[in-house]
CSV table of C-alpha atoms (C1' of nucleotides) in Angstrom, one decimal:
chain,number,residue,atom,x,y,z
F,1,MET,CA,-95.4,-22.0,14.8
F,2,THR,CA,-95.0,-25.8,14.8
F,3,GLU,CA,-92.4,-25.6,17.6
F,4,ILE,CA,-90.8,-29.1,16.9
F,5,THR,CA,-90.9,-29.8,20.6
F,6,GLY,CA,-87.4,-29.0,21.8
F,7,LEU,CA,-85.2,-30.9,19.4
F,8,GLU,CA,-82.6,-28.5,17.9
F,9,LEU,CA,-79.0,-28.4,17.1
F,10,THR,CA,-78.1,-30.9,19.8
F,11,ASP,CA,-80.1,-33.6,17.9
F,12,ILE,CA,-78.2,-32.9,14.7
F,13,SER,CA,-75.0,-33.8,16.5
F,14,ALA,CA,-76.7,-36.9,17.6
F,15,SER,CA,-77.3,-38.0,14.1
F,16,CYS,CA,-74.0,-36.3,13.2
F,17,ALA,CA,-72.9,-39.1,11.0
F,18,THR,CA,-75.4,-38.1,8.3
F,19,SER,CA,-73.3,-36.0,6.0
F,20,LEU,CA,-75.7,-35.2,3.1
F,21,VAL,CA,-73.2,-36.4,0.5
F,22,GLY,CA,-72.9,-39.9,2.1
F,23,GLU,CA,-76.1,-41.7,1.9
F,24,PRO,CA,-79.5,-40.1,1.2
F,25,LEU,CA,-81.0,-38.2,4.1
F,26,THR,CA,-84.1,-39.6,5.7
F,27,ALA,CA,-87.2,-37.4,5.7
F,28,GLU,CA,-86.7,-36.7,9.4
F,29,ASP,CA,-83.1,-35.8,9.1
F,30,ALA,CA,-83.8,-33.5,6.2
F,31,GLU,CA,-86.6,-31.8,8.1
F,32,GLU,CA,-84.3,-31.2,11.1
F,33,LEU,CA,-81.4,-29.9,9.0
F,34,ALA,CA,-83.7,-27.7,6.9
F,35,HIS,CA,-85.2,-26.3,10.1
F,36,THR,CA,-81.8,-25.4,11.4
F,37,MET,CA,-80.6,-23.9,8.2
F,38,LYS,CA,-83.8,-21.9,7.8
F,39,ALA,CA,-82.8,-20.1,10.9
F,40,LEU,CA,-79.5,-19.1,9.2
F,41,ALA,CA,-80.9,-18.4,5.8
F,42,ASP,CA,-81.9,-14.8,6.4
F,43,PRO,CA,-79.8,-11.7,5.8
F,44,ALA,CA,-80.8,-10.0,9.0
F,45,ARG,CA,-80.0,-13.1,11.1
F,46,LEU,CA,-76.7,-13.7,9.4
F,47,ARG,CA,-75.7,-10.1,10.2
F,48,LEU,CA,-76.9,-10.3,13.8
F,49,LEU,CA,-74.9,-13.5,14.2
F,50,SER,CA,-71.7,-12.0,12.8
F,51,ILE,CA,-72.1,-8.8,14.8
F,52,VAL,CA,-72.6,-10.7,18.0
F,53,ALA,CA,-69.6,-12.9,17.2
F,54,ALA,CA,-67.4,-9.9,16.4
F,55,SER,CA,-68.5,-7.9,19.5
F,56,ALA,CA,-66.2,-7.3,22.4
F,57,GLY,CA,-66.5,-10.2,24.9
F,58,GLY,CA,-68.3,-12.2,22.2
F,59,GLU,CA,-71.7,-10.9,23.3
F,60,ALA,CA,-74.1,-8.0,22.6
F,61,CYS,CA,-77.4,-6.8,23.9
F,62,VAL,CA,-80.4,-5.9,21.8
F,63,CYS,CA,-79.8,-2.2,22.0
F,64,ASP,CA,-76.4,-2.6,20.4
F,65,LEU,CA,-77.9,-4.6,17.5
F,66,THR,CA,-81.0,-2.7,16.5
F,67,GLU,CA,-79.1,0.2,14.9
F,68,PRO,CA,-76.4,-1.7,12.9
F,69,VAL,CA,-79.0,-3.8,11.1
F,70,GLY,CA,-81.5,-1.0,10.6
F,71,LEU,CA,-84.5,-2.9,11.9
F,72,SER,CA,-87.0,-2.2,14.7
F,73,GLN,CA,-86.4,-3.5,18.2
F,74,PRO,CA,-89.3,-6.0,18.1
F,75,THR,CA,-87.9,-7.4,14.8
F,76,VAL,CA,-84.4,-7.7,16.1
F,77,SER,CA,-85.8,-9.4,19.2
F,78,HIS,CA,-87.7,-11.8,17.0
F,79,HIS,CA,-84.6,-12.8,15.0
F,80,LEU,CA,-82.6,-13.3,18.1
F,81,LYS,CA,-85.3,-15.6,19.4
F,82,VAL,CA,-85.2,-17.6,16.2
F,83,LEU,CA,-81.4,-17.9,16.4
F,84,THR,CA,-81.5,-18.9,20.1
F,85,GLU,CA,-84.2,-21.5,19.6
F,86,ALA,CA,-82.2,-23.0,16.7
F,87,GLY,CA,-79.2,-23.3,19.1
F,88,PHE,CA,-76.9,-20.7,17.6
F,89,LEU,CA,-77.1,-18.1,20.3
F,90,SER,CA,-77.3,-18.1,24.1
F,91,ARG,CA,-79.2,-15.6,26.1
F,92,THR,CA,-78.0,-14.2,29.4
F,93,LYS,CA,-80.0,-11.6,31.2
F,94,ARG,CA,-78.0,-9.1,33.4
F,95,GLY,CA,-80.1,-6.3,34.9
F,96,THR,CA,-82.4,-5.0,32.3
F,97,TRP,CA,-80.2,-6.1,29.4
F,98,ALA,CA,-80.3,-9.4,27.5
F,99,TYR,CA,-76.9,-10.4,26.3
F,100,TYR,CA,-76.6,-12.7,23.3
F,101,ALA,CA,-73.5,-14.8,22.6
F,102,LEU,CA,-72.6,-17.2,19.8
F,103,ILE,CA,-72.7,-20.8,21.1
F,104,PRO,CA,-69.3,-22.4,20.3
F,105,GLY,CA,-69.4,-25.2,17.7
F,106,ALA,CA,-73.0,-24.5,16.7
F,107,LEU,CA,-72.0,-23.3,13.2
F,108,ASP,CA,-69.4,-26.1,12.9
F,109,ARG,CA,-72.1,-28.7,13.3
F,110,VAL,CA,-74.0,-27.3,10.3
F,111,SER,CA,-70.7,-27.2,8.3
F,112,ARG,CA,-70.2,-30.9,9.1
F,113,ALA,CA,-73.8,-31.7,8.1
F,114,LEU,CA,-73.0,-30.2,4.7
F,115,GLY,CA,-70.2,-32.6,4.3
F,116,ALA,CA,-67.3,-30.3,5.2
F,117,ALA,CA,-63.9,-32.0,5.1
O,1,MET,CA,-88.6,-12.8,-7.8
O,2,THR,CA,-85.7,-10.3,-7.4
O,3,GLU,CA,-83.3,-12.6,-9.4
O,4,ILE,CA,-80.0,-11.0,-8.2
O,5,THR,CA,-78.8,-10.9,-11.8
O,6,GLY,CA,-76.6,-13.9,-12.1
O,7,LEU,CA,-74.3,-13.7,-9.1
O,8,GLU,CA,-74.4,-16.9,-7.2
O,9,LEU,CA,-72.0,-19.2,-5.4
O,10,THR,CA,-69.1,-18.2,-7.6
O,11,ASP,CA,-69.3,-14.7,-6.1
O,12,ILE,CA,-69.2,-16.0,-2.6
O,13,SER,CA,-65.9,-17.6,-3.3
O,14,ALA,CA,-64.8,-14.2,-4.5
O,15,SER,CA,-65.5,-12.6,-1.2
O,16,CYS,CA,-64.5,-15.9,0.4
O,17,ALA,CA,-62.5,-14.2,3.2
O,18,THR,CA,-65.7,-13.1,4.8
O,19,SER,CA,-66.3,-15.9,7.3
O,20,LEU,CA,-69.2,-14.7,9.4
O,21,VAL,CA,-67.4,-15.1,12.7
O,22,GLY,CA,-64.5,-12.8,11.6
O,23,GLU,CA,-65.8,-9.3,11.0
O,24,PRO,CA,-69.5,-8.3,10.6
O,25,LEU,CA,-71.0,-9.2,7.3
O,26,THR,CA,-71.9,-6.3,5.0
O,27,ALA,CA,-75.6,-6.0,4.0
O,28,GLU,CA,-74.6,-7.2,0.5
O,29,ASP,CA,-72.6,-10.2,1.7
O,30,ALA,CA,-75.4,-11.2,4.1
O,31,GLU,CA,-77.9,-11.0,1.3
O,32,GLU,CA,-75.8,-13.2,-1.0
O,33,LEU,CA,-75.1,-15.8,1.7
O,34,ALA,CA,-78.7,-15.8,2.8
O,35,HIS,CA,-79.9,-16.3,-0.8
O,36,THR,CA,-77.5,-19.2,-1.2
O,37,MET,CA,-78.5,-20.8,2.1
O,38,LYS,CA,-82.2,-20.3,1.4
O,39,ALA,CA,-81.8,-22.7,-1.5
O,40,LEU,CA,-80.5,-25.3,0.9
O,41,ALA,CA,-82.9,-24.7,3.7
O,42,ASP,CA,-85.7,-26.9,2.5
O,43,PRO,CA,-86.2,-30.6,3.4
O,44,ALA,CA,-87.2,-31.5,-0.1
O,45,ARG,CA,-84.1,-29.9,-1.6
O,46,LEU,CA,-81.8,-31.3,0.9
O,47,ARG,CA,-83.1,-34.8,0.2
O,48,LEU,CA,-82.8,-34.2,-3.6
O,49,LEU,CA,-79.2,-33.1,-3.2
O,50,SER,CA,-78.3,-36.1,-1.1
O,51,ILE,CA,-80.0,-38.5,-3.4
O,52,VAL,CA,-78.3,-37.1,-6.4
O,53,ALA,CA,-74.9,-37.2,-4.6
O,54,ALA,CA,-75.5,-40.8,-3.6
O,55,SER,CA,-76.6,-41.9,-7.1
O,56,ALA,CA,-74.5,-44.1,-9.3
O,57,GLY,CA,-72.3,-41.9,-11.4
O,58,GLY,CA,-73.1,-39.0,-9.2
O,59,GLU,CA,-76.0,-38.0,-11.3
O,60,ALA,CA,-79.7,-38.6,-11.5
O,61,CYS,CA,-82.6,-37.6,-13.8
O,62,VAL,CA,-85.9,-36.2,-12.7
O,63,CYS,CA,-87.8,-39.4,-13.1
O,64,ASP,CA,-85.5,-41.1,-10.6
O,65,LEU,CA,-86.1,-38.4,-8.0
O,66,THR,CA,-89.8,-37.8,-8.1
O,67,GLU,CA,-90.7,-41.0,-6.4
O,68,PRO,CA,-88.2,-41.1,-3.5
O,69,VAL,CA,-89.2,-37.6,-2.3
O,70,GLY,CA,-92.9,-38.2,-2.8
O,71,LEU,CA,-93.5,-35.0,-4.7
O,72,SER,CA,-95.0,-34.2,-8.1
O,73,GLN,CA,-92.8,-33.9,-11.1
O,74,PRO,CA,-93.3,-30.2,-11.5
O,75,THR,CA,-92.4,-29.6,-7.9
O,76,VAL,CA,-89.2,-31.7,-8.2
O,77,SER,CA,-88.4,-29.9,-11.3
O,78,HIS,CA,-88.8,-26.6,-9.5
O,79,HIS,CA,-86.6,-27.6,-6.6
O,80,LEU,CA,-83.9,-28.8,-9.0
O,81,LYS,CA,-84.0,-25.4,-10.7
O,82,VAL,CA,-83.6,-23.6,-7.5
O,83,LEU,CA,-80.6,-25.7,-6.6
O,84,THR,CA,-79.1,-25.3,-10.0
O,85,GLU,CA,-79.5,-21.5,-10.0
O,86,ALA,CA,-77.9,-21.4,-6.6
O,87,GLY,CA,-74.9,-23.2,-8.0
O,88,PHE,CA,-75.2,-26.5,-6.2
O,89,LEU,CA,-76.3,-28.7,-9.2
O,90,SER,CA,-75.3,-28.9,-12.8
O,91,ARG,CA,-77.8,-29.9,-15.5
O,92,THR,CA,-76.9,-32.0,-18.5
O,93,LYS,CA,-79.5,-33.0,-21.1
O,94,ARG,CA,-79.0,-36.3,-22.8
O,95,GLY,CA,-81.9,-37.3,-25.1
O,96,THR,CA,-85.1,-36.6,-23.3
O,97,TRP,CA,-83.6,-36.9,-19.9
O,98,ALA,CA,-82.1,-34.2,-17.8
O,99,TYR,CA,-79.3,-35.4,-15.6
O,100,TYR,CA,-78.5,-33.4,-12.5
O,101,ALA,CA,-75.1,-33.7,-10.6
O,102,LEU,CA,-73.6,-32.2,-7.5
O,103,ILE,CA,-71.1,-29.5,-8.4
O,104,PRO,CA,-67.9,-30.3,-6.6
O,105,GLY,CA,-66.9,-27.9,-3.8
O,106,ALA,CA,-70.2,-26.0,-3.9
O,107,LEU,CA,-71.2,-27.2,-0.4
O,108,ASP,CA,-67.7,-26.7,0.9
O,109,ARG,CA,-67.9,-23.0,0.0
O,110,VAL,CA,-71.0,-22.6,2.2
O,111,SER,CA,-69.2,-24.5,5.0
O,112,ARG,CA,-66.3,-22.1,4.8
O,113,ALA,CA,-68.6,-19.1,4.8
O,114,LEU,CA,-70.0,-20.4,8.1
O,115,GLY,CA,-66.5,-20.3,9.5
O,116,ALA,CA,-65.6,-24.0,9.3
O,117,ALA,CA,-62.1,-24.7,10.4
T,1,DC,C1',-94.7,3.4,44.9
T,2,DG,C1',-94.1,5.4,40.4
T,3,DT,C1',-91.3,6.1,36.5
T,4,DC,C1',-87.9,5.2,33.4
T,5,DT,C1',-85.5,1.9,30.2
T,6,DA,C1',-84.6,-2.5,28.0
T,7,DT,C1',-86.9,-6.5,26.0
T,8,DA,C1',-90.5,-9.5,24.9
T,9,DT,C1',-95.0,-10.5,23.0
T,10,DC,C1',-99.2,-9.6,20.3
T,11,DG,C1',-101.9,-8.5,16.2
T,12,DA,C1',-102.0,-7.3,11.7
T,13,DC,C1',-100.3,-6.8,7.1
T,14,DT,C1',-97.6,-8.0,3.2
T,15,DA,C1',-94.3,-10.7,0.6
T,16,DT,C1',-92.4,-15.0,-0.2
T,17,DT,C1',-92.6,-19.9,-0.7
T,18,DG,C1',-94.0,-24.8,-1.5
T,19,DT,C1',-97.2,-27.3,-3.9
T,20,DC,C1',-100.1,-29.1,-7.6
T,21,DA,C1',-102.9,-29.5,-12.0
T,22,DA,C1',-102.8,-28.0,-16.5
T,23,DT,C1',-100.3,-27.0,-20.3
T,24,DG,C1',-96.2,-26.2,-23.2
T,25,DT,C1',-91.7,-27.9,-25.4
T,26,DC,C1',-89.0,-30.9,-27.5
T,27,DA,C1',-86.6,-35.2,-28.8
T,28,DT,C1',-87.5,-40.0,-29.9
T,29,DG,C1',-89.4,-43.7,-32.4
T,30,DA,C1',-93.1,-46.1,-34.9
W,1,DT,C1',-95.8,-37.2,-39.6
W,2,DC,C1',-97.9,-38.3,-35.5
W,3,DA,C1',-97.8,-40.1,-31.0
W,4,DT,C1',-95.3,-40.8,-26.8
W,5,DG,C1',-92.5,-39.8,-23.0
W,6,DA,C1',-89.5,-36.6,-20.1
W,7,DC,C1',-89.1,-32.3,-18.5
W,8,DA,C1',-90.1,-27.3,-18.0
W,9,DT,C1',-93.3,-23.5,-17.4
W,10,DT,C1',-97.6,-21.2,-16.0
W,11,DG,C1',-101.2,-20.0,-12.9
W,12,DA,C1',-103.4,-20.5,-8.7
W,13,DC,C1',-103.7,-21.3,-4.0
W,14,DA,C1',-102.6,-22.1,1.1
W,15,DA,C1',-99.1,-21.7,4.3
W,16,DT,C1',-95.2,-19.4,6.1
W,17,DA,C1',-92.2,-15.7,7.3
W,18,DG,C1',-90.5,-10.8,7.9
W,19,DT,C1',-91.8,-6.5,9.4
W,20,DC,C1',-93.8,-3.0,12.3
W,21,DG,C1',-96.7,-0.4,15.8
W,22,DA,C1',-98.8,-1.1,20.0
W,23,DT,C1',-98.7,-3.1,24.3
W,24,DA,C1',-97.0,-6.0,28.1
W,25,DT,C1',-93.3,-7.3,31.4
W,26,DA,C1',-89.8,-6.6,34.4
W,27,DG,C1',-85.7,-4.7,36.6
W,28,DA,C1',-83.4,-0.3,38.3
W,29,DC,C1',-83.7,3.9,40.6
W,30,DG,C1',-85.7,8.0,42.4
DNA sequence: CGTCTATATCGACTATTGTCAATGTCATGA
DNA sequence: TCATGACATTGACAATAGTCGATATAGACG
């Protein structure tokens, strides 16, 4: 699991000046950015992210997501966890439901890390 | 290997309107984008990309890259192939050397797919 | 309390991936 | 022509990741 003890997207913004096309990435920066992008580099997670973003109120619960992506509930839950730990989604529990929402600016930070203008 | 028969970054620009945060990605679009991002989501490849981009003349040969990243020549060659097939690098052979260069705009297309402003 | 219902976690299995040593290819130069 | 040097390909292996079924947890509501 490796777990990278709690440094996620927030830390990328810390070393936000590193823009990939500027000067060579250090091994640590590359590891961080790769870890963040790995969370994004999966078709199921990209779809989940886009569905959540396009949902009414900007949030969706697991039961709304399992059918559109055609995956089992545990698998969807797993993907949502990955996205949450990577700093892309927030999780709010109301009643028995867990609502996931896109964290504003999270994707932009990745864009900037890639050297977006 | 799956190989996705020759549709890479160029095709993302074709369906460039799909911005992830707009409307939900189709399964095909998600597959394409994930495939492209998977090529980026590796520390070694990110470092290779940034080193190439920061090199004099914007290009570098394999022999220049193998030492900075601390990987064997076959491994570096493999990563460069992945990046090239994903549309991020171009390959030019001069003499015995193979020069790799960052393809302009390739990273920007990914940025835009992520919904960059 | 007991029973749904919604999620999360666990355990297992398979597929994919990153890596290297060995080998192949091919252009250069003696 | 033969040797050398730069790179690519192959084959193998360990580690990782995606998936599911089974099970656990935990609110809500009788």
